[in-house]
Amino acid sequence: MQSERMYAALKGLGKDARLVMLPYEAHGYRARKSLLHVLWEQEQWLDKYLLSDDKTTDTVISAE
């Protein structure tokens, strides 16, 4: 619920935001598929903001 509120607040401010909610997961990721997806999301973010010359801003929120 807090993640959804944060996402809505960012969007309300006109920010680029991404909310990722994984099915059947609560406060910790247990399924191998979920863990791999979280790692993929993190890698995409790092590639975009640390390796890219693009100066656009985007926020990724992972709901736990």
PDB file of C-alpha atoms in Angstrom:
ATOM      1  CA  MET A   1       0.000   0.000   0.000  1.00  0.00           C
ATOM      2  CA  GLN A   2       2.858   2.412   0.774  1.00  0.00           C
ATOM      3  CA  SER A   3       4.494   1.579  -2.548  1.00  0.00           C
ATOM      4  CA  GLU A   4       1.278   2.355  -4.384  1.00  0.00           C
ATOM      5  CA  ARG A   5       0.966   5.678  -2.574  1.00  0.00           C
ATOM      6  CA  MET A   6       4.574   6.597  -3.364  1.00  0.00           C
ATOM      7  CA  TYR A   7       4.019   5.699  -7.005  1.00  0.00           C
ATOM      8  CA  ALA A   8       0.831   7.795  -7.156  1.00  0.00           C
ATOM      9  CA  ALA A   9       2.607  10.732  -5.495  1.00  0.00           C
ATOM     10  CA  LEU A  10       5.486  10.625  -7.975  1.00  0.00           C
ATOM     11  CA  LYS A  11       3.120  10.387 -10.932  1.00  0.00           C
ATOM     12  CA  GLY A  12       1.082  13.242  -9.464  1.00  0.00           C
ATOM     13  CA  LEU A  13       4.231  15.363  -9.459  1.00  0.00           C
ATOM     14  CA  GLY A  14       4.774  14.539 -13.119  1.00  0.00           C
ATOM     15  CA  LYS A  15       7.759  12.255 -12.508  1.00  0.00           C
ATOM     16  CA  ASP A  16       8.489   9.147 -14.519  1.00  0.00           C
ATOM     17  CA  ALA A  17       7.920   6.198 -12.216  1.00  0.00           C
ATOM     18  CA  ARG A  18       7.653   2.438 -12.480  1.00  0.00           C
ATOM     19  CA  LEU A  19       5.865   0.263  -9.929  1.00  0.00           C
ATOM     20  CA  VAL A  20       6.721  -3.429 -10.069  1.00  0.00           C
ATOM     21  CA  MET A  21       4.465  -5.735  -8.076  1.00  0.00           C
ATOM     22  CA  LEU A  22       5.200  -9.436  -8.201  1.00  0.00           C
ATOM     23  CA  PRO A  23       2.375 -11.945  -7.762  1.00  0.00           C
ATOM     24  CA  TYR A  24       2.301 -14.162  -4.666  1.00  0.00           C
ATOM     25  CA  GLU A  25       5.099 -12.197  -2.963  1.00  0.00           C
ATOM     26  CA  ALA A  26       4.868 -10.225   0.264  1.00  0.00           C
ATOM     27  CA  HIS A  27       7.736  -8.498   2.132  1.00  0.00           C
ATOM     28  CA  GLY A  28      10.408 -10.860   0.893  1.00  0.00           C
ATOM     29  CA  TYR A  29      10.946 -12.578  -2.405  1.00  0.00           C
ATOM     30  CA  ARG A  30      10.984 -16.361  -2.131  1.00  0.00           C
ATOM     31  CA  ALA A  31      10.296 -17.712  -5.591  1.00  0.00           C
ATOM     32  CA  ARG A  32      13.345 -18.126  -7.818  1.00  0.00           C
ATOM     33  CA  LYS A  33      11.498 -16.481 -10.695  1.00  0.00           C
ATOM     34  CA  SER A  34      10.735 -13.441  -8.527  1.00  0.00           C
ATOM     35  CA  LEU A  35      14.342 -13.124  -7.392  1.00  0.00           C
ATOM     36  CA  LEU A  36      15.573 -13.302 -10.963  1.00  0.00           C
ATOM     37  CA  HIS A  37      13.052 -10.678 -12.025  1.00  0.00           C
ATOM     38  CA  VAL A  38      14.124  -8.312  -9.238  1.00  0.00           C
ATOM     39  CA  LEU A  39      17.758  -8.734 -10.277  1.00  0.00           C
ATOM     40  CA  TRP A  40      16.793  -8.022 -13.890  1.00  0.00           C
ATOM     41  CA  GLU A  41      14.905  -4.858 -12.844  1.00  0.00           C
ATOM     42  CA  GLN A  42      17.925  -3.671 -10.866  1.00  0.00           C
ATOM     43  CA  GLU A  43      20.273  -4.359 -13.764  1.00  0.00           C
ATOM     44  CA  GLN A  44      18.031  -2.390 -16.137  1.00  0.00           C
ATOM     45  CA  TRP A  45      18.004   0.561 -13.746  1.00  0.00           C
ATOM     46  CA  LEU A  46      21.778   0.468 -13.294  1.00  0.00           C
ATOM     47  CA  ASP A  47      22.356   0.224 -17.044  1.00  0.00           C
ATOM     48  CA  LYS A  48      20.042   3.161 -17.654  1.00  0.00           C
ATOM     49  CA  TYR A  49      21.365   5.501 -14.973  1.00  0.00           C
ATOM     50  CA  LEU A  50      24.998   4.509 -14.577  1.00  0.00           C
ATOM     51  CA  LEU A  51      26.033   3.388 -18.058  1.00  0.00           C
ATOM     52  CA  SER A  52      23.795   5.540 -20.228  1.00  0.00           C
ATOM     53  CA  ASP A  53      24.543   9.067 -21.430  1.00  0.00           C
ATOM     54  CA  ASP A  54      20.800   9.791 -21.409  1.00  0.00           C
ATOM     55  CA  LYS A  55      19.987  12.373 -18.718  1.00  0.00           C
ATOM     56  CA  THR A  56      16.259  11.608 -18.353  1.00  0.00           C
ATOM     57  CA  THR A  57      14.967  10.679 -14.909  1.00  0.00           C
ATOM     58  CA  ASP A  58      12.912   7.648 -14.006  1.00  0.00           C
ATOM     59  CA  THR A  59      12.084   6.097 -10.658  1.00  0.00           C
ATOM     60  CA  VAL A  60      11.619   2.390 -10.063  1.00  0.00           C
ATOM     61  CA  ILE A  61       9.654   1.297  -7.032  1.00  0.00           C
ATOM     62  CA  SER A  62       9.571  -2.363  -6.166  1.00  0.00           C
ATOM     63  CA  ALA A  63       6.626  -3.322  -4.009  1.00  0.00           C
ATOM     64  CA  GLU A  64       7.488  -5.882  -1.397  1.00  0.00           C
TER      65      GLU A  64
END
